[in-house]
Coordinates of C-alpha atoms in Angstrom, one line a residue:
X338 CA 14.6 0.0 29.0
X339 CA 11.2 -0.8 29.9
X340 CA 9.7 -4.1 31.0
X341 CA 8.6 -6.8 28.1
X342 CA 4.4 -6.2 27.6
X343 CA 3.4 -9.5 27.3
X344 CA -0.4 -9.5 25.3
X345 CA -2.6 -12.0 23.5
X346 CA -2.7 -12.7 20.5
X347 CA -6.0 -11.6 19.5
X348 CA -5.3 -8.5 21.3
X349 CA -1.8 -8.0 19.2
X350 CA -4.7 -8.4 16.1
X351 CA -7.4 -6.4 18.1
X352 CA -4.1 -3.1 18.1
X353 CA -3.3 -3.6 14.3
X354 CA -7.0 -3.7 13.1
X355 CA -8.2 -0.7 15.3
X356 CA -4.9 1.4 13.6
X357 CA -6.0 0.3 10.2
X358 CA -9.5 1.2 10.7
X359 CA -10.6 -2.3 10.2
X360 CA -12.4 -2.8 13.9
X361 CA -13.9 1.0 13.8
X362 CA -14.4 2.5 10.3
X363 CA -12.5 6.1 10.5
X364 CA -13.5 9.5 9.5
X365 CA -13.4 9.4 5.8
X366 CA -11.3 8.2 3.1
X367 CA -7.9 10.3 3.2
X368 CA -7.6 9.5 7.0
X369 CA -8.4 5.7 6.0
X370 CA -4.9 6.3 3.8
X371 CA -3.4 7.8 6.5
X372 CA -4.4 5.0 9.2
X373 CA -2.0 2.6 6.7
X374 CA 0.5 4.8 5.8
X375 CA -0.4 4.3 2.4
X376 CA -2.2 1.8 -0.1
X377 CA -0.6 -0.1 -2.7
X378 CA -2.3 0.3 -5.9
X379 CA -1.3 -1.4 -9.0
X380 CA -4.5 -2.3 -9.7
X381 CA -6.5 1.0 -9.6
X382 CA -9.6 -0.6 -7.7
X383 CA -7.3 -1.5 -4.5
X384 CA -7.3 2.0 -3.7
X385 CA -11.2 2.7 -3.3
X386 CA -12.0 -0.9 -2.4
X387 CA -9.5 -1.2 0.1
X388 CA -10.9 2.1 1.7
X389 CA -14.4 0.8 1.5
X390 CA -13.2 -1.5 3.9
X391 CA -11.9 1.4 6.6
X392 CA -14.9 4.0 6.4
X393 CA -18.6 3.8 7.0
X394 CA -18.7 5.2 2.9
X395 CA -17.5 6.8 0.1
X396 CA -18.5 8.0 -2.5
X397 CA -18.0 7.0 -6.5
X398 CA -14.9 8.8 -8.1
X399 CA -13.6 10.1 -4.9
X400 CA -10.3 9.1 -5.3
X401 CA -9.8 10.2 -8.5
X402 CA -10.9 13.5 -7.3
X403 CA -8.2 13.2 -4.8
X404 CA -5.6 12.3 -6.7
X405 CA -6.8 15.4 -9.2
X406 CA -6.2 18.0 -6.4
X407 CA -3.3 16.7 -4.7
X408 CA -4.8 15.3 -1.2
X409 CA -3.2 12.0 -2.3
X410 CA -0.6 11.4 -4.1
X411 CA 0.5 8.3 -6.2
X412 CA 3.6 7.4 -7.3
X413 CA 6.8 4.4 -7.0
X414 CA 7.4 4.8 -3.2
X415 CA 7.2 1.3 -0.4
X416 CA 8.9 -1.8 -1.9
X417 CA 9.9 0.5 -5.1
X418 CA 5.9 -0.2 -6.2
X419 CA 2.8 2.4 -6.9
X420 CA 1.1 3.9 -3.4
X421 CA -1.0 6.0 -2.8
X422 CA 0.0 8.3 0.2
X423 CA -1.7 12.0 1.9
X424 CA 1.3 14.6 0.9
X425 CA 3.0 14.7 4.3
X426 CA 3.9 10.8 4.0
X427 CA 4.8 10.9 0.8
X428 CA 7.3 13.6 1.2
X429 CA 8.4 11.1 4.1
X430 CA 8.8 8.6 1.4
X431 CA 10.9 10.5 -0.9
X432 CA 13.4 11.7 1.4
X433 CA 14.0 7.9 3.0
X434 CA 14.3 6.3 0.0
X435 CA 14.3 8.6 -3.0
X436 CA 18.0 9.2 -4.1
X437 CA 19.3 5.6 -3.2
X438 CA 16.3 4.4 -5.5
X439 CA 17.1 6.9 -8.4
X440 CA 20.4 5.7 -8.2
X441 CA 19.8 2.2 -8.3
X442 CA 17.4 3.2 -11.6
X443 CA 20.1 4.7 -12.9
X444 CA 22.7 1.7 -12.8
X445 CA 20.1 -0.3 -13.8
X446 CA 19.3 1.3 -16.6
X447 CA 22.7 1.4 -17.7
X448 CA 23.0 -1.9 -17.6
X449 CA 19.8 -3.1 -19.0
X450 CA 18.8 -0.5 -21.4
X451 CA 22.2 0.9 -22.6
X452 CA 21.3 4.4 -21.3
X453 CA 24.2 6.6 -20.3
X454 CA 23.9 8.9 -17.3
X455 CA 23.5 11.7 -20.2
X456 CA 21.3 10.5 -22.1
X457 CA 18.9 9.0 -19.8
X458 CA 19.0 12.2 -18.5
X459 CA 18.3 14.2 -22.0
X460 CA 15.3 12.2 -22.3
X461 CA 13.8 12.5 -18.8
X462 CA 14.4 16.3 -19.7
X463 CA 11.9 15.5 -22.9
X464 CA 9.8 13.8 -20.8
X465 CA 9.1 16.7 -18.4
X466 CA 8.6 19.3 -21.6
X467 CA 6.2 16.8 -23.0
X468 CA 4.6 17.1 -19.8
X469 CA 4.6 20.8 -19.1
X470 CA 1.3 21.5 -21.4
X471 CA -0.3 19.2 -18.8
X472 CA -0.6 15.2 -18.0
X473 CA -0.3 12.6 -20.7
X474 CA -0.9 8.9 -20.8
X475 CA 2.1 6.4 -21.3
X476 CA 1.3 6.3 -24.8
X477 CA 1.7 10.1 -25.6
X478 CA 4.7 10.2 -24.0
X479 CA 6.4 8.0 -26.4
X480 CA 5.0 9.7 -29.3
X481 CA 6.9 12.5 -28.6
X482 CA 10.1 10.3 -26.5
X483 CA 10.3 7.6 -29.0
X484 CA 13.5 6.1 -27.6
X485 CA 10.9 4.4 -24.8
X486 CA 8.7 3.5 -27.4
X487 CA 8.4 -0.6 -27.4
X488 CA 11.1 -1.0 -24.8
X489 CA 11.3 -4.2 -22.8
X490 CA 9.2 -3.8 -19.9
X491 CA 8.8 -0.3 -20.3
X492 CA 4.7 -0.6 -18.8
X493 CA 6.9 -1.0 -15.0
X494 CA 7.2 1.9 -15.2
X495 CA 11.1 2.4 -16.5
X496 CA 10.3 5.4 -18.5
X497 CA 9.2 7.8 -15.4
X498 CA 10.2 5.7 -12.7
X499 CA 13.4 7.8 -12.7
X500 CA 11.2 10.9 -12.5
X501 CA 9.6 9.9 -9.7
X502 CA 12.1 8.9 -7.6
X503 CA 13.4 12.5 -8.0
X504 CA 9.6 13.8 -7.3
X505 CA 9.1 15.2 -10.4
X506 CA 6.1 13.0 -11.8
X507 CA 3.1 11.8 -10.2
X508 CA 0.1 9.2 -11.3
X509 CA -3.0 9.6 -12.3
X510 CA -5.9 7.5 -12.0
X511 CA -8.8 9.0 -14.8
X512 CA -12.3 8.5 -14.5
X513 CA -11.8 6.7 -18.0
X514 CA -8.9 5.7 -19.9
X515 CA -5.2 4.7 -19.3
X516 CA -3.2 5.8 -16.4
X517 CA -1.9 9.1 -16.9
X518 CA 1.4 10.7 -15.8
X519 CA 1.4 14.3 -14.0
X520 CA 4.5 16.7 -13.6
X521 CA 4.8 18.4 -10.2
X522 CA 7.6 20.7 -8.2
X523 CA 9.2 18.5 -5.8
X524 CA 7.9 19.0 -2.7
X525 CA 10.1 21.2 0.1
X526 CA 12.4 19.1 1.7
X527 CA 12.0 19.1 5.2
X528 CA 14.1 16.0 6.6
X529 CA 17.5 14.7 6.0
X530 CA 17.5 10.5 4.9
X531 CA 18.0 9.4 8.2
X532 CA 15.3 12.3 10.2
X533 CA 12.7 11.2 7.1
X534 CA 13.4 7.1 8.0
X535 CA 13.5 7.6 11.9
X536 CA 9.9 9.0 11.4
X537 CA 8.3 6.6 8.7
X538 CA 9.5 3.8 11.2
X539 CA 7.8 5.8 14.1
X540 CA 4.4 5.6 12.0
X541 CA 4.6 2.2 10.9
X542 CA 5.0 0.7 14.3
X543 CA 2.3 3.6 15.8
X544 CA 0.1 2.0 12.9
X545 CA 1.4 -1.4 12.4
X546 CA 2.5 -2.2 16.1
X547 CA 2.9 -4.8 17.4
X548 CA 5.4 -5.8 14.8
X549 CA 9.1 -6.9 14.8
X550 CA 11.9 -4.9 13.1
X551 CA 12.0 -7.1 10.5
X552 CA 8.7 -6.9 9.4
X553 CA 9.0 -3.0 8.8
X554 CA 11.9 -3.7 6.7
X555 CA 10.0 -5.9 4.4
X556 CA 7.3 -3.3 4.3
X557 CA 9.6 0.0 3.4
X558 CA 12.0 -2.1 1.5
X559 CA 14.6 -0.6 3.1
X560 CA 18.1 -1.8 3.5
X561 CA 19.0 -3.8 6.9
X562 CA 21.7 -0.6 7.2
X563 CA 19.5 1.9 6.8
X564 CA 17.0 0.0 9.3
X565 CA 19.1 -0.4 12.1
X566 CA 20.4 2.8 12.0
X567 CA 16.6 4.7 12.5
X568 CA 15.8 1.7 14.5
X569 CA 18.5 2.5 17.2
X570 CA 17.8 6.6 17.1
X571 CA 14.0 5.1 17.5
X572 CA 14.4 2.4 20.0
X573 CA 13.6 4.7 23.7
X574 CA 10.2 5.4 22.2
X575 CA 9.1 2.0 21.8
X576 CA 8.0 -0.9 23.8
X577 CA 8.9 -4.3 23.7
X578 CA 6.2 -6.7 22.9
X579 CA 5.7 -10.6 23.1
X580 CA 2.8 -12.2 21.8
X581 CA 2.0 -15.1 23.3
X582 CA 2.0 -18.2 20.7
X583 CA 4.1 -15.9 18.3
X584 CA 7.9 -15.7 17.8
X585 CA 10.1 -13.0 17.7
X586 CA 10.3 -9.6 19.8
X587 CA 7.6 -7.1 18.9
X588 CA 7.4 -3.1 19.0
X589 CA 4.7 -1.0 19.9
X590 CA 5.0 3.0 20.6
X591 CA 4.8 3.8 23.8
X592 CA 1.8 4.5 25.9
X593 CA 0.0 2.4 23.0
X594 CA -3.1 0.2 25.2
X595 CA -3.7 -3.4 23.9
X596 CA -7.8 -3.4 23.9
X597 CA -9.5 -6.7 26.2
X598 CA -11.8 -7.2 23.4
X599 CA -11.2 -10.1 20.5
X600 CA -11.6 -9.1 17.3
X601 CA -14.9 -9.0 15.2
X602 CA -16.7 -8.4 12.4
X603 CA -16.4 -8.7 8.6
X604 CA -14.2 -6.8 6.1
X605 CA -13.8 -7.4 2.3
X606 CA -10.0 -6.5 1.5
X607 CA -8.5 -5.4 -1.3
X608 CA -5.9 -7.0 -3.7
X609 CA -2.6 -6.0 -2.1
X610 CA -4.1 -4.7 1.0
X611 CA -1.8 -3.0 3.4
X612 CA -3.1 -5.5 6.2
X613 CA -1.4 -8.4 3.8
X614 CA 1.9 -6.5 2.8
X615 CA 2.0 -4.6 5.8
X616 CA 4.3 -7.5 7.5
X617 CA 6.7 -9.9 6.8
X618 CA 5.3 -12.4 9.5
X619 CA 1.6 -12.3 8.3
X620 CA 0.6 -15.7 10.4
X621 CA -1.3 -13.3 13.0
X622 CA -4.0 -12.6 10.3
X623 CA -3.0 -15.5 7.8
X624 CA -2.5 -19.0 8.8
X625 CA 0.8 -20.6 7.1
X626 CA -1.8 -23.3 5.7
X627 CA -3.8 -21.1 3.3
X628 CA -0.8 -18.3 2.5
X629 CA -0.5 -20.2 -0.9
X630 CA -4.1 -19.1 -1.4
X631 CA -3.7 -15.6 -0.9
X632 CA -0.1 -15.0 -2.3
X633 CA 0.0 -16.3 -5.5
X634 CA 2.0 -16.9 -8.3
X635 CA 3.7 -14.3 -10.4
X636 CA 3.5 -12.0 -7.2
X637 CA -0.4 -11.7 -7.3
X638 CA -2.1 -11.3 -4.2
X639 CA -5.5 -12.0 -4.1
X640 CA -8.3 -9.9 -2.3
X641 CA -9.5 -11.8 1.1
X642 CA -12.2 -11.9 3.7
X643 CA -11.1 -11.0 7.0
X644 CA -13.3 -12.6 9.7
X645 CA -13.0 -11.8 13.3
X646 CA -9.2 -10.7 12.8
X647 CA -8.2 -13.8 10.9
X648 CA -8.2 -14.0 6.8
X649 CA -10.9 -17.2 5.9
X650 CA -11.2 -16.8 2.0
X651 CA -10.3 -14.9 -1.1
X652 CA -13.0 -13.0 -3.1
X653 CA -13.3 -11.6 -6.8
X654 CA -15.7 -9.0 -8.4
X655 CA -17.5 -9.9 -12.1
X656 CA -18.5 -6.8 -13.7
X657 CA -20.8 -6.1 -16.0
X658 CA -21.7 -3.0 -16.5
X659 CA -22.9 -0.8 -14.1
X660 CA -23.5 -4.0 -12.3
X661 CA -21.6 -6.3 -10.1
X662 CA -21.2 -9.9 -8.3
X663 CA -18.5 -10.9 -5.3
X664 CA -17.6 -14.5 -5.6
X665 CA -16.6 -15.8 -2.2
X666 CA -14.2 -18.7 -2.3
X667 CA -14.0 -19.6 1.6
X668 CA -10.2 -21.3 2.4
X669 CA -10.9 -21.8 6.2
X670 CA -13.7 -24.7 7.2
X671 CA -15.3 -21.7 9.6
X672 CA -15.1 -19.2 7.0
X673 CA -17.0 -16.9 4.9
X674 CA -20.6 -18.0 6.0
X675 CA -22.2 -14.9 7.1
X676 CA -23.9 -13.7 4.6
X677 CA -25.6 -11.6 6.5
X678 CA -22.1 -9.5 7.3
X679 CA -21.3 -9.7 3.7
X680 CA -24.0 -8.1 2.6
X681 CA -23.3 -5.3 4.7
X682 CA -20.2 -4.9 3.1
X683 CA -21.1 -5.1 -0.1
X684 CA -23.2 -1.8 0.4
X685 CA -19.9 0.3 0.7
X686 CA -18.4 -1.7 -2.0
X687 CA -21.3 -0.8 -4.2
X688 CA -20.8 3.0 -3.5
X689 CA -16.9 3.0 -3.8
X690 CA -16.8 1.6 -6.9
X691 CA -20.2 3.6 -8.7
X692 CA -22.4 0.1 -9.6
X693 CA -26.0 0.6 -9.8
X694 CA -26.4 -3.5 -8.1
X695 CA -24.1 -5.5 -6.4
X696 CA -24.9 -9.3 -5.2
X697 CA -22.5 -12.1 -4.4
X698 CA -22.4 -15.9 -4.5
X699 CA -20.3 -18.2 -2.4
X700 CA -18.3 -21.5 -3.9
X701 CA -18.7 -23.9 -1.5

């Protein structure tokens, strides 16, 4: 087993920014979901505003071109929530966690909803006729499925979540209009459970790294089982990591190099941004004092400002129209004052999201 690397703690930042494509902006947008391993999205805007913040720009409706042709792909995968993905990691993701999850659904479901094995069944088999003439919104579905019509808490997703943990239906994100639902072949399978969670752990910590087992686990949503097993298959490739002024043993691939350089700059993230559920531990980038301002109630998670590594306020977007204004609300004394580096932001912002004029105001 290889020494303990013993790093700062602004380089430990410096190693998980420059993976995310948060110290250099990376090629383009896919590679940008690549660099995270995937984006969570339940809010449609935190895919192309939290890739803004990862490439020099991008252009308006580019992800739902993506999403269109298949070079992303969004459906129920890390934490059992919506992400977007590039094909090869969501495969990776349906192959690690897809039949433990289905089953789970399925209990649930008979438990909850009073659907029999059988019947649930019967009606995903509607679902996927319905869907055979091409994709549908929510809505349409149950015109033609009625049984899911007006169920409790049927809009998370408990009419086609079933479908997609057996890869069989995909997400849409239209130009206009409600979400719509997609039906696809399940991809080839290429790993086995274990061989499919052995590499998802190898890109989170080549991505994520320096970070402790634990915090992968909150980030897949995996069982504690199911982690220590790909963890221990896993273990010769990676390096042990302490960061000074941090707890807890660290992982890092091997032959990763910790940069000299502090980190700099300014990034406008998006609402659920892999940066903030990327870890369990978020104190590197968030300070304990402020998490309340970030994570908030009823599981909302607001978008931040990421200054120099650390996160120093929270920031919303007013629309109106074709037009646009970010208001800054700073939550660190030292934060959120450049508005020079804003600005600059703001002109990816502007593209990624198609508004003619974007401005911003800060409440002091």
């Amino acid at each position: 087993m290889s020494e303990v690397l013993k790093i700062t703690a602004n380089q430990a930042r410096s190693m998980i920014l420059r993976s995310h494509g948060l110290l250099t902006p990376v090629a383009g947008p896919i590679d940008a979901v690549r660099a995270c391993v995937g984006v969570q999205t339940q809010y449609a805007t935190s895919l192309p505003v939290g890739v803004a913040a990862r490439t020099a720009k991008t252009k308006k409706d580019w992800d739902y071109k993506a999403l269109q042709s298949g070079e992303l792909i969004k459906s129920w995968t890390v934490r059992s929530t919506i992400h977007v993905h590039t094909p090869e990691d969501y495969g990776l993701m349906l192959e690690a966690f897809g039949e433990a999850r289905r089953k789970r659904f399925v209990g649930w479901m008979a438990k909850h909803a009073a659907f029999s094995d059988s019947s649930l069944e019967a009606a995903e088999d509607r679902i996927l006729e319905a869907l055979a003439t091409g994709p549908l919104t929510r809505q349409q579905i149950h015109e033609q499925v009625t049984e899911f019509k007006g169920m409790f808490m049927v809009g998370w997703g408990l009419d086609v979540m079933g479908l997609a943990y057996l890869g069989k239906i995909v997400l849409l994100t239209p130009q206009k209009g409600a979400t719509q639902f997609k039906r696809i072949e399940r991809p080839e399978k290429r790993w086995t459970t274990q061989e499919a969670t052995i590499e998802l752990m190898r890109r989170y910590f080549a991505t994520h790294g320096p970070a402790t087992l634990a915090d992968c686990v909150y980030w897949a949503g995996m069982s504690a089982s199911q982690a220590r097993e790909a963890f221990k298959a896993l273990r010769d490739e990676l390096q042990s990591v302490e960061v000074e002024g941090f707890p807890g043993q660290r992982f890092i691939l091997k032959g990763t190099e910790a940069p000299l350089a502090k980190p700099s700059g300014l990034r406008l993230l998006a609402k659920f941004d892999p940066l903030m559920m990327g870890f369990r531990d978020k104190t590197l980038f968030l300070p304990a004092t402020v998490h309340k301002e970030v994570f908030r109630p009823a599981g909302q998670v607001e978008a931040t400002v990421l200054e120099n590594g650390k996160v120093t306020g929270t920031w919303r977007l007013a629309r109106s129209g074709n037009r646009g204004t970010v208001i800054v609300h700073p939550i660190s004394p030292k934060g959120s004052k450049n508005e020079t580096k804003i600005e600059r932001q703001l002109v990816g912002l502007k593209s990624a999201l198609g508004l003619s004029e974007i401005d911003f105001s800060v409440e002091r």
